[in-house]
């Protein structure tokens, strides 16, 4: 969610019980503008918080002119001092899939892969690497996984130019209340996969400038999203049941939307049994 409108946005997603203390909000209000200035980001989003056993990671994302370009991610342990995270690699994502349980809250904590996956550890040893993975690498991979799986935007909020870059749609005035209650009105804000598999007949009804992302209506398993009306029916809230803690909000007929994550950084493996 936008750093500039953070207090108001947090109030809109507070129905799930998650949020930040006034002290943390004040610290973010002071540090995020400095972060934007120092790193020369065009926009800064507050991504959320991953709660560990001994501490919490507060995450921010920096964006450039092309909103679909890879984002710069930073974390803080106190909402004041920020550290830049390296981009996630395929190896990081594969190793992070092996890790189970809570985060510790210590970036330097090391997981012993030999105790978790002997094959993965053997491959690392054969490549001349230590069979360990630091929690910072797991943090990078987890943020990437959550963004890919449940980072969403309303239909029409972004437009794709003929050159391939993605920008905010200045003509977007929000979804109507009827449209805002449909899963098909929301897109995954990541590289589309299912879109390439659509037939020519299905693509005929799509606007290539705004329908360039995957819709939530085809998410597997079905039923992994909860849609609710809150604040007297003035706010539409979507909550992910796959990554518990991810909350998206949109105020119909306005440009107000965003998502935030407050959770433990663990995928809900029990979801198929809950549906």
PDB file of C-alpha atoms in Angstrom:
ATOM      1  CA  UNK A   1       0.000   0.000   0.000  1.00  0.00           C
ATOM      2  CA  UNK A   2       1.085   3.573  -0.642  1.00  0.00           C
ATOM      3  CA  UNK A   3       3.402   4.929   2.028  1.00  0.00           C
ATOM      4  CA  UNK A   4       1.825   8.402   1.810  1.00  0.00           C
ATOM      5  CA  UNK A   5      -1.659   7.146   2.752  1.00  0.00           C
ATOM      6  CA  UNK A   6      -0.516   4.490   5.229  1.00  0.00           C
ATOM      7  CA  UNK A   7      -2.581   5.471   8.336  1.00  0.00           C
ATOM      8  CA  UNK A   8      -5.843   5.684   6.388  1.00  0.00           C
ATOM      9  CA  UNK A   9      -5.107   2.485   4.465  1.00  0.00           C
ATOM     10  CA  UNK A  10      -4.294   0.530   7.635  1.00  0.00           C
ATOM     11  CA  UNK A  11      -7.610   1.635   9.109  1.00  0.00           C
ATOM     12  CA  UNK A  12      -9.426   0.134   6.100  1.00  0.00           C
ATOM     13  CA  UNK A  13      -7.825  -3.306   6.543  1.00  0.00           C
ATOM     14  CA  UNK A  14      -8.023  -3.374  10.349  1.00  0.00           C
ATOM     15  CA  UNK A  15     -11.131  -5.578  10.299  1.00  0.00           C
ATOM     16  CA  UNK A  16      -8.907  -8.659  10.338  1.00  0.00           C
ATOM     17  CA  UNK A  17      -7.283  -7.575  13.578  1.00  0.00           C
ATOM     18  CA  UNK A  18      -3.808  -6.870  12.162  1.00  0.00           C
ATOM     19  CA  UNK A  19      -2.106  -3.506  12.157  1.00  0.00           C
ATOM     20  CA  UNK A  20       0.710  -1.376  13.496  1.00  0.00           C
ATOM     21  CA  UNK A  21       1.106   0.386  16.803  1.00  0.00           C
ATOM     22  CA  UNK A  22       1.055   4.214  16.793  1.00  0.00           C
ATOM     23  CA  UNK A  23       4.803   4.158  17.499  1.00  0.00           C
ATOM     24  CA  UNK A  24       5.509   1.983  14.454  1.00  0.00           C
ATOM     25  CA  UNK A  25       3.267   4.133  12.262  1.00  0.00           C
ATOM     26  CA  UNK A  26       5.088   7.276  13.393  1.00  0.00           C
ATOM     27  CA  UNK A  27       8.457   5.654  12.692  1.00  0.00           C
ATOM     28  CA  UNK A  28       7.350   4.636   9.183  1.00  0.00           C
ATOM     29  CA  UNK A  29       5.959   8.106   8.498  1.00  0.00           C
ATOM     30  CA  UNK A  30       9.412   9.518   9.243  1.00  0.00           C
ATOM     31  CA  UNK A  31      11.603   6.881   7.574  1.00  0.00           C
ATOM     32  CA  UNK A  32       9.763   5.980   4.343  1.00  0.00           C
ATOM     33  CA  UNK A  33       9.990   9.481   2.759  1.00  0.00           C
ATOM     34  CA  UNK A  34      13.727   9.471   3.542  1.00  0.00           C
ATOM     35  CA  UNK A  35      13.978   6.019   1.995  1.00  0.00           C
ATOM     36  CA  UNK A  36      12.320   7.285  -1.171  1.00  0.00           C
ATOM     37  CA  UNK A  37      14.686  10.248  -1.327  1.00  0.00           C
ATOM     38  CA  UNK A  38      17.901   8.354  -0.591  1.00  0.00           C
ATOM     39  CA  UNK A  39      17.270   5.533  -3.080  1.00  0.00           C
ATOM     40  CA  UNK A  40      15.579   7.827  -5.632  1.00  0.00           C
ATOM     41  CA  UNK A  41      12.456   5.704  -5.896  1.00  0.00           C
ATOM     42  CA  UNK A  42       9.484   7.126  -7.741  1.00  0.00           C
ATOM     43  CA  UNK A  43       7.105   5.491  -5.242  1.00  0.00           C
ATOM     44  CA  UNK A  44       7.470   3.568  -2.013  1.00  0.00           C
ATOM     45  CA  UNK A  45       4.976   0.932  -0.884  1.00  0.00           C
ATOM     46  CA  UNK A  46       4.728  -0.464   2.614  1.00  0.00           C
ATOM     47  CA  UNK A  47       4.501  -4.184   1.899  1.00  0.00           C
ATOM     48  CA  UNK A  48       3.804  -5.468   5.406  1.00  0.00           C
ATOM     49  CA  UNK A  49       5.331  -7.393   8.264  1.00  0.00           C
ATOM     50  CA  UNK A  50       6.554 -10.965   8.727  1.00  0.00           C
ATOM     51  CA  UNK A  51       6.433 -11.888  12.399  1.00  0.00           C
ATOM     52  CA  UNK A  52       9.237 -14.088  13.709  1.00  0.00           C
ATOM     53  CA  UNK A  53       9.739 -15.828  17.030  1.00  0.00           C
ATOM     54  CA  UNK A  54      12.155 -13.228  18.409  1.00  0.00           C
ATOM     55  CA  UNK A  55      11.385 -10.225  16.222  1.00  0.00           C
ATOM     56  CA  UNK A  56       9.566  -8.934  13.161  1.00  0.00           C
ATOM     57  CA  UNK A  57      10.631  -7.917   9.666  1.00  0.00           C
ATOM     58  CA  UNK A  58       8.994  -4.774   8.287  1.00  0.00           C
ATOM     59  CA  UNK A  59       9.105  -4.704   4.495  1.00  0.00           C
ATOM     60  CA  UNK A  60       9.022  -1.812   2.016  1.00  0.00           C
ATOM     61  CA  UNK A  61       9.154  -1.856  -1.780  1.00  0.00           C
ATOM     62  CA  UNK A  62      10.606   0.822  -4.044  1.00  0.00           C
ATOM     63  CA  UNK A  63       9.172   1.339  -7.534  1.00  0.00           C
ATOM     64  CA  UNK A  64      10.483   3.027 -10.653  1.00  0.00           C
ATOM     65  CA  UNK A  65       8.628   4.486 -13.673  1.00  0.00           C
ATOM     66  CA  UNK A  66       7.743   1.011 -15.012  1.00  0.00           C
ATOM     67  CA  UNK A  67       5.465  -0.523 -12.382  1.00  0.00           C
ATOM     68  CA  UNK A  68       5.918  -4.044 -13.795  1.00  0.00           C
ATOM     69  CA  UNK A  69       9.711  -3.906 -13.531  1.00  0.00           C
ATOM     70  CA  UNK A  70      11.370  -5.829 -10.672  1.00  0.00           C
ATOM     71  CA  UNK A  71      10.909  -3.924  -7.413  1.00  0.00           C
ATOM     72  CA  UNK A  72      13.598  -3.060  -4.923  1.00  0.00           C
ATOM     73  CA  UNK A  73      12.798  -4.578  -1.535  1.00  0.00           C
ATOM     74  CA  UNK A  74      14.071  -3.463   1.850  1.00  0.00           C
ATOM     75  CA  UNK A  75      13.550  -4.687   5.383  1.00  0.00           C
ATOM     76  CA  UNK A  76      13.802  -3.133   8.822  1.00  0.00           C
ATOM     77  CA  UNK A  77      13.713  -4.509  12.334  1.00  0.00           C
ATOM     78  CA  UNK A  78      12.618  -1.213  13.906  1.00  0.00           C
ATOM     79  CA  UNK A  79      10.844   0.707  11.082  1.00  0.00           C
ATOM     80  CA  UNK A  80      13.690   3.267  11.066  1.00  0.00           C
ATOM     81  CA  UNK A  81      16.854   1.618   9.705  1.00  0.00           C
ATOM     82  CA  UNK A  82      16.435  -0.109   6.345  1.00  0.00           C
ATOM     83  CA  UNK A  83      18.580  -2.703   4.567  1.00  0.00           C
ATOM     84  CA  UNK A  84      18.339  -3.455   0.860  1.00  0.00           C
ATOM     85  CA  UNK A  85      17.570  -7.062  -0.091  1.00  0.00           C
ATOM     86  CA  UNK A  86      19.153  -8.732  -3.102  1.00  0.00           C
ATOM     87  CA  UNK A  87      16.757  -9.929  -5.854  1.00  0.00           C
ATOM     88  CA  UNK A  88      15.372 -13.438  -5.428  1.00  0.00           C
ATOM     89  CA  UNK A  89      17.007 -16.151  -7.541  1.00  0.00           C
ATOM     90  CA  UNK A  90      15.588 -19.508  -8.654  1.00  0.00           C
ATOM     91  CA  UNK A  91      17.998 -21.221  -6.256  1.00  0.00           C
ATOM     92  CA  UNK A  92      16.749 -19.106  -3.336  1.00  0.00           C
ATOM     93  CA  UNK A  93      13.128 -19.905  -4.185  1.00  0.00           C
ATOM     94  CA  UNK A  94      13.864 -23.633  -4.464  1.00  0.00           C
ATOM     95  CA  UNK A  95      15.743 -23.768  -1.164  1.00  0.00           C
ATOM     96  CA  UNK A  96      13.134 -21.692   0.664  1.00  0.00           C
ATOM     97  CA  UNK A  97      10.479 -24.221  -0.392  1.00  0.00           C
ATOM     98  CA  UNK A  98      12.310 -26.790   1.760  1.00  0.00           C
ATOM     99  CA  UNK A  99      12.089 -24.718   4.938  1.00  0.00           C
ATOM    100  CA  UNK A 100       9.187 -25.158   7.319  1.00  0.00           C
ATOM    101  CA  UNK A 101       8.210 -23.458  10.560  1.00  0.00           C
ATOM    102  CA  UNK A 102       8.386 -19.930  11.881  1.00  0.00           C
ATOM    103  CA  UNK A 103      10.938 -17.265  11.070  1.00  0.00           C
ATOM    104  CA  UNK A 104      13.325 -16.512  13.930  1.00  0.00           C
ATOM    105  CA  UNK A 105      13.505 -12.744  13.442  1.00  0.00           C
ATOM    106  CA  UNK A 106      17.295 -12.776  13.055  1.00  0.00           C
ATOM    107  CA  UNK A 107      18.606 -12.143   9.472  1.00  0.00           C
ATOM    108  CA  UNK A 108      21.902 -13.924  10.234  1.00  0.00           C
ATOM    109  CA  UNK A 109      20.245 -17.095  11.558  1.00  0.00           C
ATOM    110  CA  UNK A 110      21.325 -20.152   9.532  1.00  0.00           C
ATOM    111  CA  UNK A 111      19.164 -23.171   8.644  1.00  0.00           C
ATOM    112  CA  UNK A 112      21.067 -26.438   8.291  1.00  0.00           C
ATOM    113  CA  UNK A 113      19.891 -28.015   5.027  1.00  0.00           C
ATOM    114  CA  UNK A 114      21.429 -31.352   5.948  1.00  0.00           C
ATOM    115  CA  UNK A 115      18.698 -31.744   8.575  1.00  0.00           C
ATOM    116  CA  UNK A 116      15.938 -30.624   6.194  1.00  0.00           C
ATOM    117  CA  UNK A 117      16.802 -31.988   2.754  1.00  0.00           C
ATOM    118  CA  UNK A 118      19.875 -34.195   2.349  1.00  0.00           C
ATOM    119  CA  UNK A 119      19.696 -34.031  -1.472  1.00  0.00           C
ATOM    120  CA  UNK A 120      19.708 -30.226  -1.570  1.00  0.00           C
ATOM    121  CA  UNK A 121      22.554 -30.157   0.940  1.00  0.00           C
ATOM    122  CA  UNK A 122      24.565 -32.641  -1.150  1.00  0.00           C
ATOM    123  CA  UNK A 123      24.117 -30.507  -4.276  1.00  0.00           C
ATOM    124  CA  UNK A 124      25.402 -27.442  -2.432  1.00  0.00           C
ATOM    125  CA  UNK A 125      28.405 -29.335  -1.087  1.00  0.00           C
ATOM    126  CA  UNK A 126      29.177 -30.667  -4.591  1.00  0.00           C
ATOM    127  CA  UNK A 127      29.086 -27.081  -5.866  1.00  0.00           C
ATOM    128  CA  UNK A 128      31.555 -25.979  -3.212  1.00  0.00           C
ATOM    129  CA  UNK A 129      28.968 -24.168  -1.083  1.00  0.00           C
ATOM    130  CA  UNK A 130      28.033 -24.491   2.575  1.00  0.00           C
ATOM    131  CA  UNK A 131      24.851 -26.587   3.111  1.00  0.00           C
ATOM    132  CA  UNK A 132      23.132 -23.740   4.953  1.00  0.00           C
ATOM    133  CA  UNK A 133      20.665 -21.018   4.056  1.00  0.00           C
ATOM    134  CA  UNK A 134      20.483 -17.745   5.938  1.00  0.00           C
ATOM    135  CA  UNK A 135      17.168 -16.395   7.113  1.00  0.00           C
ATOM    136  CA  UNK A 136      17.713 -13.267   5.024  1.00  0.00           C
ATOM    137  CA  UNK A 137      17.652 -15.441   1.876  1.00  0.00           C
ATOM    138  CA  UNK A 138      14.483 -17.135   3.102  1.00  0.00           C
ATOM    139  CA  UNK A 139      12.951 -13.696   3.696  1.00  0.00           C
ATOM    140  CA  UNK A 140      13.755 -12.611   0.128  1.00  0.00           C
ATOM    141  CA  UNK A 141      12.217 -15.775  -1.318  1.00  0.00           C
ATOM    142  CA  UNK A 142       9.100 -15.607   0.854  1.00  0.00           C
ATOM    143  CA  UNK A 143       8.327 -12.005  -0.137  1.00  0.00           C
ATOM    144  CA  UNK A 144       8.726 -12.984  -3.796  1.00  0.00           C
ATOM    145  CA  UNK A 145       6.444 -16.008  -3.376  1.00  0.00           C
ATOM    146  CA  UNK A 146       3.721 -13.968  -1.690  1.00  0.00           C
ATOM    147  CA  UNK A 147       3.882 -11.197  -4.291  1.00  0.00           C
ATOM    148  CA  UNK A 148       3.633 -13.700  -7.131  1.00  0.00           C
ATOM    149  CA  UNK A 149       0.798 -15.672  -5.578  1.00  0.00           C
ATOM    150  CA  UNK A 150      -1.425 -13.023  -3.986  1.00  0.00           C
ATOM    151  CA  UNK A 151      -0.172  -9.532  -4.883  1.00  0.00           C
ATOM    152  CA  UNK A 152      -3.244  -8.094  -6.654  1.00  0.00           C
ATOM    153  CA  UNK A 153      -4.641  -4.899  -8.224  1.00  0.00           C
ATOM    154  CA  UNK A 154      -8.085  -3.880  -9.550  1.00  0.00           C
ATOM    155  CA  UNK A 155      -8.792  -4.228 -13.274  1.00  0.00           C
ATOM    156  CA  UNK A 156      -7.954  -1.008 -15.069  1.00  0.00           C
ATOM    157  CA  UNK A 157      -5.701   0.442 -12.374  1.00  0.00           C
ATOM    158  CA  UNK A 158      -2.653  -0.023 -14.615  1.00  0.00           C
ATOM    159  CA  UNK A 159      -2.187   0.233 -18.377  1.00  0.00           C
ATOM    160  CA  UNK A 160       0.359  -1.407 -20.642  1.00  0.00           C
ATOM    161  CA  UNK A 161       1.902   0.789 -23.336  1.00  0.00           C
ATOM    162  CA  UNK A 162       2.694  -0.458 -26.867  1.00  0.00           C
ATOM    163  CA  UNK A 163       6.366  -0.512 -25.819  1.00  0.00           C
ATOM    164  CA  UNK A 164       5.587  -2.995 -23.026  1.00  0.00           C
ATOM    165  CA  UNK A 165       6.022  -0.775 -19.968  1.00  0.00           C
ATOM    166  CA  UNK A 166       3.279  -0.586 -17.335  1.00  0.00           C
ATOM    167  CA  UNK A 167       2.070   2.664 -15.785  1.00  0.00           C
ATOM    168  CA  UNK A 168      -0.694   3.810 -13.477  1.00  0.00           C
ATOM    169  CA  UNK A 169      -3.914   4.534 -15.332  1.00  0.00           C
ATOM    170  CA  UNK A 170      -4.708   8.210 -14.799  1.00  0.00           C
ATOM    171  CA  UNK A 171      -8.271   7.632 -16.007  1.00  0.00           C
ATOM    172  CA  UNK A 172      -8.971   4.897 -13.441  1.00  0.00           C
ATOM    173  CA  UNK A 173     -11.696   6.111 -11.094  1.00  0.00           C
ATOM    174  CA  UNK A 174     -12.321   2.866  -9.256  1.00  0.00           C
ATOM    175  CA  UNK A 175     -14.553  -0.134  -9.816  1.00  0.00           C
ATOM    176  CA  UNK A 176     -18.298   0.084  -9.389  1.00  0.00           C
ATOM    177  CA  UNK A 177     -19.695  -1.683  -6.319  1.00  0.00           C
ATOM    178  CA  UNK A 178     -21.151  -4.443  -8.506  1.00  0.00           C
ATOM    179  CA  UNK A 179     -17.833  -5.049 -10.290  1.00  0.00           C
ATOM    180  CA  UNK A 180     -15.831  -4.751  -7.057  1.00  0.00           C
ATOM    181  CA  UNK A 181     -17.606  -7.811  -5.644  1.00  0.00           C
ATOM    182  CA  UNK A 182     -16.415 -10.062  -8.508  1.00  0.00           C
ATOM    183  CA  UNK A 183     -13.136 -11.992  -8.457  1.00  0.00           C
ATOM    184  CA  UNK A 184     -12.805 -11.384 -12.213  1.00  0.00           C
ATOM    185  CA  UNK A 185     -12.335  -7.664 -11.468  1.00  0.00           C
ATOM    186  CA  UNK A 186      -8.947  -8.263  -9.812  1.00  0.00           C
ATOM    187  CA  UNK A 187      -5.628  -9.242 -11.384  1.00  0.00           C
ATOM    188  CA  UNK A 188      -2.375 -10.735 -10.162  1.00  0.00           C
ATOM    189  CA  UNK A 189       0.248  -7.997 -10.444  1.00  0.00           C
ATOM    190  CA  UNK A 190       2.915 -10.316 -11.834  1.00  0.00           C
ATOM    191  CA  UNK A 191       3.977 -11.919 -15.126  1.00  0.00           C
ATOM    192  CA  UNK A 192       0.830 -13.515 -16.652  1.00  0.00           C
ATOM    193  CA  UNK A 193       0.724 -17.268 -17.181  1.00  0.00           C
ATOM    194  CA  UNK A 194      -2.881 -18.322 -17.873  1.00  0.00           C
ATOM    195  CA  UNK A 195      -3.417 -15.407 -20.265  1.00  0.00           C
ATOM    196  CA  UNK A 196      -1.210 -17.082 -22.873  1.00  0.00           C
ATOM    197  CA  UNK A 197      -3.426 -20.181 -22.822  1.00  0.00           C
ATOM    198  CA  UNK A 198      -6.644 -18.350 -23.724  1.00  0.00           C
ATOM    199  CA  UNK A 199      -8.244 -19.060 -27.085  1.00  0.00           C
ATOM    200  CA  UNK A 200      -8.589 -16.383 -29.777  1.00  0.00           C
ATOM    201  CA  UNK A 201     -12.336 -16.242 -29.044  1.00  0.00           C
ATOM    202  CA  UNK A 202     -11.660 -15.533 -25.354  1.00  0.00           C
ATOM    203  CA  UNK A 203      -9.043 -12.919 -26.215  1.00  0.00           C
ATOM    204  CA  UNK A 204     -11.490 -11.120 -28.549  1.00  0.00           C
ATOM    205  CA  UNK A 205     -13.326  -9.594 -25.569  1.00  0.00           C
ATOM    206  CA  UNK A 206     -10.148  -8.426 -23.832  1.00  0.00           C
ATOM    207  CA  UNK A 207      -8.658  -4.946 -23.961  1.00  0.00           C
ATOM    208  CA  UNK A 208      -4.906  -5.537 -24.435  1.00  0.00           C
ATOM    209  CA  UNK A 209      -4.023  -2.295 -22.665  1.00  0.00           C
ATOM    210  CA  UNK A 210      -5.662  -3.280 -19.353  1.00  0.00           C
ATOM    211  CA  UNK A 211      -6.346  -7.048 -19.629  1.00  0.00           C
ATOM    212  CA  UNK A 212      -2.688  -8.065 -19.717  1.00  0.00           C
ATOM    213  CA  UNK A 213      -2.628  -9.827 -16.332  1.00  0.00           C
ATOM    214  CA  UNK A 214      -4.111 -13.026 -14.896  1.00  0.00           C
ATOM    215  CA  UNK A 215      -7.527 -12.804 -13.259  1.00  0.00           C
ATOM    216  CA  UNK A 216      -8.224 -14.175  -9.779  1.00  0.00           C
ATOM    217  CA  UNK A 217     -11.252 -16.142 -10.979  1.00  0.00           C
ATOM    218  CA  UNK A 218      -8.992 -18.933 -12.278  1.00  0.00           C
ATOM    219  CA  UNK A 219      -6.915 -19.292  -9.103  1.00  0.00           C
ATOM    220  CA  UNK A 220      -6.313 -22.828  -7.884  1.00  0.00           C
ATOM    221  CA  UNK A 221      -7.624 -24.055  -5.526  1.00  0.00           C
ATOM    222  CA  UNK A 222     -10.983 -22.403  -6.067  1.00  0.00           C
ATOM    223  CA  UNK A 223     -12.233 -20.681  -2.964  1.00  0.00           C
ATOM    224  CA  UNK A 224      -8.807 -19.447  -1.899  1.00  0.00           C
ATOM    225  CA  UNK A 225     -10.109 -15.862  -1.689  1.00  0.00           C
ATOM    226  CA  UNK A 226     -12.614 -14.362   0.723  1.00  0.00           C
ATOM    227  CA  UNK A 227     -14.521 -11.240  -0.438  1.00  0.00           C
ATOM    228  CA  UNK A 228     -16.267  -9.091   2.164  1.00  0.00           C
ATOM    229  CA  UNK A 229     -17.909  -5.679   2.401  1.00  0.00           C
ATOM    230  CA  UNK A 230     -16.782  -3.677   5.410  1.00  0.00           C
ATOM    231  CA  UNK A 231     -17.182  -0.162   6.844  1.00  0.00           C
ATOM    232  CA  UNK A 232     -20.913  -0.204   6.180  1.00  0.00           C
ATOM    233  CA  UNK A 233     -20.494  -1.587   2.680  1.00  0.00           C
ATOM    234  CA  UNK A 234     -18.162   1.195   1.555  1.00  0.00           C
ATOM    235  CA  UNK A 235     -14.978  -0.899   1.360  1.00  0.00           C
ATOM    236  CA  UNK A 236     -14.413  -4.191  -0.467  1.00  0.00           C
ATOM    237  CA  UNK A 237     -11.855  -6.400   1.285  1.00  0.00           C
ATOM    238  CA  UNK A 238     -10.247  -9.521  -0.169  1.00  0.00           C
ATOM    239  CA  UNK A 239      -8.339 -11.894   2.094  1.00  0.00           C
ATOM    240  CA  UNK A 240      -6.147 -14.732   0.919  1.00  0.00           C
ATOM    241  CA  UNK A 241      -6.719 -18.123   2.507  1.00  0.00           C
ATOM    242  CA  UNK A 242      -3.546 -19.479   0.882  1.00  0.00           C
ATOM    243  CA  UNK A 243      -1.237 -16.907   2.501  1.00  0.00           C
ATOM    244  CA  UNK A 244      -3.081 -16.046   5.684  1.00  0.00           C
ATOM    245  CA  UNK A 245      -2.445 -12.428   6.588  1.00  0.00           C
ATOM    246  CA  UNK A 246      -2.617 -10.947   3.072  1.00  0.00           C
ATOM    247  CA  UNK A 247      -5.402  -8.349   2.917  1.00  0.00           C
ATOM    248  CA  UNK A 248      -6.384  -6.261  -0.115  1.00  0.00           C
ATOM    249  CA  UNK A 249      -8.783  -3.320   0.050  1.00  0.00           C
ATOM    250  CA  UNK A 250     -10.565  -1.163  -2.515  1.00  0.00           C
ATOM    251  CA  UNK A 251     -12.972   1.716  -2.011  1.00  0.00           C
ATOM    252  CA  UNK A 252     -15.392   1.501  -4.980  1.00  0.00           C
ATOM    253  CA  UNK A 253     -15.632   4.557  -7.256  1.00  0.00           C
ATOM    254  CA  UNK A 254     -12.307   5.891  -5.931  1.00  0.00           C
ATOM    255  CA  UNK A 255      -8.623   5.334  -6.667  1.00  0.00           C
ATOM    256  CA  UNK A 256      -8.024   3.942  -3.187  1.00  0.00           C
ATOM    257  CA  UNK A 257      -6.697   0.382  -3.231  1.00  0.00           C
ATOM    258  CA  UNK A 258      -3.753  -1.602  -1.938  1.00  0.00           C
ATOM    259  CA  UNK A 259      -2.670  -4.718  -0.102  1.00  0.00           C
ATOM    260  CA  UNK A 260      -0.628  -5.466   2.980  1.00  0.00           C
ATOM    261  CA  UNK A 261       0.661  -8.625   4.621  1.00  0.00           C
ATOM    262  CA  UNK A 262       0.746  -9.287   8.358  1.00  0.00           C
ATOM    263  CA  UNK A 263       1.607 -12.899   9.038  1.00  0.00           C
ATOM    264  CA  UNK A 264       4.234 -15.517   9.822  1.00  0.00           C
ATOM    265  CA  UNK A 265       5.439 -16.011   6.244  1.00  0.00           C
ATOM    266  CA  UNK A 266       4.060 -19.549   6.051  1.00  0.00           C
ATOM    267  CA  UNK A 267       1.840 -20.895   3.286  1.00  0.00           C
ATOM    268  CA  UNK A 268      -1.442 -22.424   4.476  1.00  0.00           C
ATOM    269  CA  UNK A 269      -0.847 -26.059   3.515  1.00  0.00           C
ATOM    270  CA  UNK A 270      -4.167 -27.077   5.070  1.00  0.00           C
ATOM    271  CA  UNK A 271      -6.230 -25.018   2.600  1.00  0.00           C
ATOM    272  CA  UNK A 272      -7.393 -28.001   0.443  1.00  0.00           C
ATOM    273  CA  UNK A 273      -8.870 -29.583   3.580  1.00  0.00           C
ATOM    274  CA  UNK A 274     -10.607 -26.342   4.592  1.00  0.00           C
ATOM    275  CA  UNK A 275     -12.564 -25.843   1.366  1.00  0.00           C
TER     276      UNK A 275
END
